[in-house]
Amino acid sequence: MTRTRTALTSLVLSLATVALVAQAPPPVTPITTANSAGNGPLDRLYFRSIGPATPSGRVDDFAVLESDPTTFYVAMATSGVYKTTNGGTTFTTVFDHESTGSVGAIAIAPTDANLVWVGTGEGNNRQSSSWGEGVFKSTDGGRSWKNMGLRASKQIAKVLVDPVDFNVVYVAALGDLWGAGGERGVYKTSDGGLTWARVLHVDDDTGATELVMDPSNNKTLFAASYQRRRQQWGMNGGGPGSAIWKSTDAGQTWSKLESGVPAGAKGRIGLDIYRRNPNVLYARIEHPTESGVYRSDNAGATWRKMSDTNPRPMYFGVIKIDPQTDSRIYVPGVSLHISDDGGRTFRADGAERIHVDHHALWINPKDPRHLIIGNDGGVSISHDRSANWVWMPNLLGAQAYHVEFDMQTPYHVCAGLQDNNTWCGPTAVRTNSGIINDDWYVISGGDGFQPLMDPTDARIVYAESQDGRMSRTDRLTNERQTVRPEPAEQKPGDTTGLYRFNWDTAMQLSPFDPATIYIGANLVLKSSDRGRSYQPISPDLTTNTDRETLPIMGVAAKDINIAKNDGVTTFGNIVTLEESAARQGVVWVGSDDGIVSVTQDAGKTWTNITAKIAGVPKFTYVADVLPSRAAAGTAYVAFDGHRGGDYNTYLFVTTDYGATWRSLASNLPKGEVARGLAEDRRNPDVLYLGTETGLWVSLNRGGQWTRIKANLPTMPIYEIKQHPRDHDLILATHARGIWILDDVSPIQQWAKSEGADSFVFDTEPATIANVANDQMKGFEGDRLFLGQNPVAGATLAYRLKADAKDVKFVIKDASGTVVRELTGTPSTPLGASDTGDRNKAGLNLLKWDLRVQPLRPLPPAPGAPAPAAGAGGGGGFGGGGGNNGPYVLPGTYKATLNLDGRDVQSIDVSVKGDPLIPITDADRKIWHDTAKDLHDLQGKANEVAEMVQNAFAQVGVLQQQTRGATLSPAVKQQLDAVVKEFEAVRRRLGLGQQGFGGGGGGGNTENVRGRIGQLKGGVMSATTLPTNTQLMQIREVKAQLPGLIDQANAAVAKVPGLVKDLVGAGA
């Protein structure tokens, strides 16, 4: 009995600490933005991805684990690598932070899905194709990567892992699409990538585009070499270097296979070998006159043509044999072409209800009904030999060229996507699930490029597809009118007056008049009536060079007969133009053949200022011309030389209308090819630069640049815009759609913070957004793309010179009353790389959700179950009000940073009401005060609940410790009475029954605390006056709560006496 008496004595001491009126809850931690993966000075900023994933973007290759095909990797043209381990139900990105995001090939060891090889730089030869950084290897399923060399290969078409010895790997390196030399041909490693040997080399213009291995003999390989070149003005898609090769000694020696293969120059060649009989091979061969599908029945010794089928082989190079019957052949192209007679005839209906333009195809060798196809719209899966397909809607790979915004609240954006139309969608939605695919809508078809959005009328959107096909759409009615400018009527055969539009035609709305449109052909055209009519306002602003005079790969244009100029309709056209916002009539123009021009008089006269820019090779593509908003004579220009095999960075500024120029390339590394520029709207010292691999910022007008990695993947950023009202930074990425930085204040004010021990950055006005809990999104499964809403509230960004021990923000209203305290250590980090620390040296970010102080979560008592969600604790189907408090009233608040107990700096925070909610200030105050009153009532009820919960747990201990003991009838009656009294209090407080789960009846009439929570949740859910029913119920719970508190205090007060009686009775 000594142990029991000791335990009961301890219980008396512990119960003495249970106050009959609980203390005020301490400050709780706020919602915060996620931290970042980078370690630069601005890498704690957080960018959010909003989509669209409606078109998933171009897929180049698959690597599938044959023993378990639910595990596979997806290689994307510019979007890195995705991995699934559940057959596509969910995907994770596994190649986000390497030196490139362009992937041309991927392979895994046949029996080890953790051993992954990636060949970077896509091999599909588009004018928009990116380039790579060689070969990467992962030994942990993509969690980490190591570059294994071949950096000068630029584009890699195939990686092949030896099924016998995983250290042996073959790589088909295409080489630079835009230049000669480098690493091209077939390479082999026998030591896991430590060293490489080039085992097949043709010449400096020819690389390798295909590799297949005999499934019965790993010493026998077949390869296809490929000679091709692009330039700014066109393409030469073939040459004598293209051929089929065979090796029977693991690549040591190769022989060219020519019997039956069309002679002369050839283009791209695709190969496949039949699994059941390796003597059977198929090839698709690009040729000026004998292009088509070929078959060999004697291991490549001879070939015979089966069909002319070979759709656009420059862009589509795959051919596949059904692994169980060589009569079924797949030839992906714009459509999926299928033959059931060994390639003699094909039908083009293999994938009619999914996206077109197919580049990758995998067929399950054990079950050829199972196919995975990759195209310009992502990944689809069939389980019935292509009769039906399921598209994977949760894979983000949208390749945006341009982005534009409107002035709605929240604002919408439109983006033109490679081969995927022009899409528009919201940057925030009123459900907490996030932005889904269905929130986006198509505004124009074709390859999407430049959208324009009327800032005065959100209904009007302009969009452009390839080669100047411009339209104006009414978003309300969805009516679409073509507004493409055309030259005056011409005589038959006369081409001298034709407008030459670029694939990506330049367009702009005048910053002074939204009815005025500028569009660039080879000259500038202007409309003053929203596209109904146009007038030329310039002469030809290009070199007007006849590209038929320009050779490619040493071949005269007249002699090019394979894929000639594929994708490049014309040459010598305007690709960037913009009217200065600093002075009306100043228009800057850049062309694809390297000409920069300016007019200062609305087009009456033009000046070619190209010769003033030193060091830029002829015909270098003008990627962007950006007029400064601060000075009409100041403009920035970026040139992109990669189309000529030149990967230097060309970036310049003029302050005198182009009379003189100064380079801004400064510390930008070679290979950071410039794509798009933006000048900060508040601070013209701040410049933003998008390159082929990411985002850079300069705080001194281009004098020096800093990379912002943050949580951004490595990806091309083609255009950067800043919203004029919200000041968000909007990125058009040619990889993962649209990304947004919601508050650029730290960047704008970074220079001011230099040298300070601490600095709080001014913040953007914050708008109250009463976002709904869209529970239905929880019923749609996991195959769902969710773009990110902005984290609600005001950003409190601050910079510390050194680590601080304690960080706190105190927020006061205009009267000086404290409405919120925010600590600097969030309890639940929101990002995988977020440490949760907000007291570190450097930039730190906190979010104030614009609510008053939340309640402290009700902790479970030792040994007792947690309270149910619906019992007033918050959320769920129980309808509890949760711990969050109501929103503050609109107005100006003072946020003060406190470091280690010392106030150091204050800023004003402007809080605005939701502009879409029609409520008067007086009614809003009634709504707020009602919710705040309920919040305070809930706090009191929670304090009592915690007190009772702790005491109730101790009563449970009493019951357990006296079970089996001999108690006098009086003491037993006393114990039973106390337990019964606690049961009654428990039900009224909505606490779980001792020893059991579950709550106390949600918000029923007996559960006073639950009713308070439900009432608070109901009032807070709609910004409007409370209903009469709610007011009646509020009066009821207000009347009930004092009696409940008295009842709880009385029950708790009896416990110490009960314990003493038990000890005295010798229990």
Coordinates of C-alpha atoms in Angstrom, one line a residue, residues 352-547:
E352 CA -6.7 10.5 -80.9
R353 CA -8.1 11.8 -77.6
I354 CA -4.8 13.0 -76.1
H355 CA -2.3 15.7 -77.0
V356 CA -0.5 15.5 -80.3
D357 CA 3.3 15.6 -81.1
H358 CA 4.6 12.3 -79.7
H359 CA 8.3 12.0 -78.8
A360 CA 8.6 9.1 -76.4
L361 CA 7.0 5.7 -76.2
W362 CA 7.5 2.7 -73.9
I363 CA 5.9 -0.7 -74.4
N364 CA 5.7 -3.1 -71.5
P365 CA 7.8 -6.2 -72.6
K366 CA 5.7 -8.5 -70.5
D367 CA 2.3 -7.0 -71.4
P368 CA 2.3 -5.0 -74.7
R369 CA -1.2 -3.8 -74.0
H370 CA 0.5 -1.4 -71.5
L371 CA 2.0 1.7 -73.1
I372 CA 3.3 5.0 -71.8
I373 CA 3.5 7.8 -74.3
G374 CA 5.1 11.2 -74.0
N375 CA 4.2 14.2 -76.1
D376 CA 4.1 18.0 -76.1
G377 CA 1.2 17.7 -73.6
G378 CA 2.8 15.4 -71.1
V379 CA 2.3 11.7 -70.2
S380 CA -0.6 9.4 -71.0
I381 CA -1.0 5.6 -70.3
S382 CA -2.9 2.9 -72.1
H383 CA -3.7 -0.6 -71.0
D384 CA -5.4 -1.7 -74.2
R385 CA -2.7 -1.3 -76.9
S386 CA -3.5 2.4 -77.5
A387 CA -7.3 2.0 -77.9
N388 CA -7.9 4.2 -74.9
W389 CA -5.6 6.5 -72.9
V390 CA -5.5 8.1 -69.5
W391 CA -3.7 11.5 -69.3
M392 CA -1.7 12.4 -66.2
P393 CA -3.0 15.9 -65.2
N394 CA -0.6 16.4 -62.3
L395 CA 2.7 16.9 -64.2
L396 CA 3.8 20.5 -64.6
G397 CA 5.9 21.3 -67.6
A398 CA 4.3 24.3 -69.3
Q399 CA 6.8 26.1 -71.5
A400 CA 5.7 29.7 -71.3
Y401 CA 7.1 32.3 -73.7
H402 CA 5.4 35.4 -72.3
V403 CA 3.0 36.4 -69.5
E404 CA 0.7 39.3 -69.1
F405 CA -1.6 40.4 -66.2
D406 CA -4.9 42.3 -65.8
M407 CA -6.1 44.6 -63.0
Q408 CA -8.8 42.4 -61.4
T409 CA -8.6 41.5 -57.7
P410 CA -7.0 39.1 -57.5
Y411 CA -5.4 39.6 -60.9
H412 CA -5.4 37.1 -63.6
V413 CA -2.5 36.2 -65.9
C414 CA -2.4 34.9 -69.4
A415 CA 0.6 32.9 -70.8
G416 CA 1.5 31.7 -74.3
L417 CA 2.8 28.1 -74.2
Q418 CA 4.9 26.2 -76.6
D419 CA 2.5 24.0 -78.7
N420 CA -0.1 24.4 -76.0
N421 CA -2.3 27.5 -76.8
T422 CA -2.6 30.6 -74.7
W423 CA -4.1 30.1 -71.3
C424 CA -5.5 32.5 -68.7
G425 CA -6.2 31.9 -65.1
P426 CA -6.3 33.4 -61.6
T427 CA -3.3 34.1 -59.5
A428 CA -5.3 33.2 -56.4
V429 CA -8.6 31.5 -55.7
R430 CA -11.1 31.7 -52.9
T431 CA -10.7 28.1 -51.8
N432 CA -7.8 26.9 -49.6
S433 CA -7.2 23.9 -51.9
G434 CA -5.3 26.1 -54.4
I435 CA -5.4 26.7 -58.1
I436 CA -6.5 23.7 -60.1
N437 CA -6.4 22.9 -63.8
D438 CA -10.1 23.8 -64.1
D439 CA -9.4 27.3 -63.0
W440 CA -7.5 27.9 -66.3
Y441 CA -9.1 28.5 -69.6
V442 CA -7.9 28.7 -73.3
I443 CA -8.0 32.1 -74.9
S444 CA -6.3 31.2 -78.2
G445 CA -5.0 28.1 -80.0
G446 CA -1.8 27.0 -81.7
D447 CA 1.6 27.6 -80.2
G448 CA 1.0 30.4 -77.7
F449 CA 3.2 33.4 -77.6
Q450 CA 2.5 37.0 -76.6
P451 CA -0.8 37.7 -74.7
L452 CA -1.9 41.3 -74.1
M453 CA -4.6 42.2 -71.5
D454 CA -6.4 45.5 -71.5
P455 CA -5.7 47.2 -68.1
T456 CA -9.0 49.0 -68.3
D457 CA -11.3 46.2 -69.4
A458 CA -10.7 42.7 -68.1
R459 CA -12.9 41.2 -70.8
I460 CA -10.4 42.1 -73.6
V461 CA -7.5 39.7 -74.2
Y462 CA -5.2 39.6 -77.2
A463 CA -3.2 36.5 -78.1
E464 CA -0.8 35.5 -80.8
S465 CA 0.1 32.1 -82.2
Q466 CA 2.9 31.3 -84.5
D467 CA 3.9 33.8 -87.2
G468 CA 1.7 36.7 -86.2
R469 CA -1.7 35.0 -86.0
M470 CA -3.2 37.6 -83.6
S471 CA -6.7 37.5 -82.2
R472 CA -8.8 39.5 -79.8
T473 CA -11.1 37.7 -77.4
D474 CA -14.0 38.7 -75.2
R475 CA -13.6 36.7 -72.1
L476 CA -17.2 37.0 -71.1
T477 CA -18.7 35.8 -74.4
N478 CA -15.7 33.8 -75.6
E479 CA -16.1 35.4 -79.0
R480 CA -12.8 35.6 -80.8
Q481 CA -11.9 37.9 -83.7
T482 CA -8.8 37.7 -85.9
V483 CA -6.9 41.0 -85.9
R484 CA -3.7 40.0 -87.7
P485 CA -2.5 42.9 -89.9
E486 CA -2.2 42.1 -93.6
P487 CA -0.5 44.1 -96.3
A488 CA -2.5 45.8 -99.1
E489 CA -3.7 43.6 -102.0
Q490 CA -0.9 42.3 -104.1
K491 CA -0.5 41.1 -107.6
P492 CA -0.1 37.3 -108.1
G493 CA 3.5 36.3 -107.5
D494 CA 4.5 39.6 -105.9
T495 CA 6.1 38.9 -102.5
T496 CA 8.0 42.3 -102.1
G497 CA 5.2 43.8 -99.9
L498 CA 4.6 40.8 -97.7
Y499 CA 5.0 41.3 -93.9
R500 CA 7.5 38.9 -92.3
F501 CA 6.3 37.8 -88.9
N502 CA 8.5 35.9 -86.5
W503 CA 7.4 32.6 -84.9
D504 CA 7.3 34.6 -81.7
T505 CA 5.8 37.9 -83.0
A506 CA 6.4 41.0 -80.8
M507 CA 3.3 42.9 -79.6
Q508 CA 2.6 45.6 -77.1
L509 CA -0.3 47.7 -75.8
S510 CA 0.7 51.4 -75.5
P511 CA 1.2 52.3 -71.8
F512 CA -0.6 55.5 -72.6
D513 CA -3.7 54.2 -74.5
P514 CA -4.9 50.6 -74.2
A515 CA -6.7 50.9 -77.6
T516 CA -3.3 51.3 -79.2
I517 CA -1.4 48.2 -80.3
Y518 CA 2.1 47.9 -81.7
I519 CA 3.0 44.8 -83.6
G520 CA 6.3 43.9 -85.2
A521 CA 6.7 42.2 -88.5
N522 CA 9.8 43.3 -90.5
L523 CA 8.4 46.8 -89.8
V524 CA 6.3 48.2 -87.0
L525 CA 2.6 48.4 -87.4
K526 CA 0.3 50.4 -85.2
S527 CA -3.4 50.2 -84.5
S528 CA -5.3 52.9 -82.7
D529 CA -8.6 51.0 -82.7
R530 CA -7.9 47.7 -80.9
G531 CA -6.7 45.9 -84.1
R532 CA -9.5 46.9 -86.5
S533 CA -7.0 48.7 -88.7
Y534 CA -3.2 49.1 -88.8
Q535 CA -0.8 51.6 -90.3
P536 CA 2.9 51.0 -90.9
I537 CA 4.9 53.5 -88.8
S538 CA 8.4 52.4 -89.8
P539 CA 10.5 51.2 -92.8
D540 CA 11.9 47.7 -92.7
L541 CA 13.9 47.6 -89.4
T542 CA 15.9 44.4 -90.2
T543 CA 18.9 43.7 -92.4
N544 CA 16.4 42.4 -95.0
T545 CA 18.9 39.7 -95.8
D546 CA 17.8 37.0 -98.2
R547 CA 18.5 33.9 -96.3

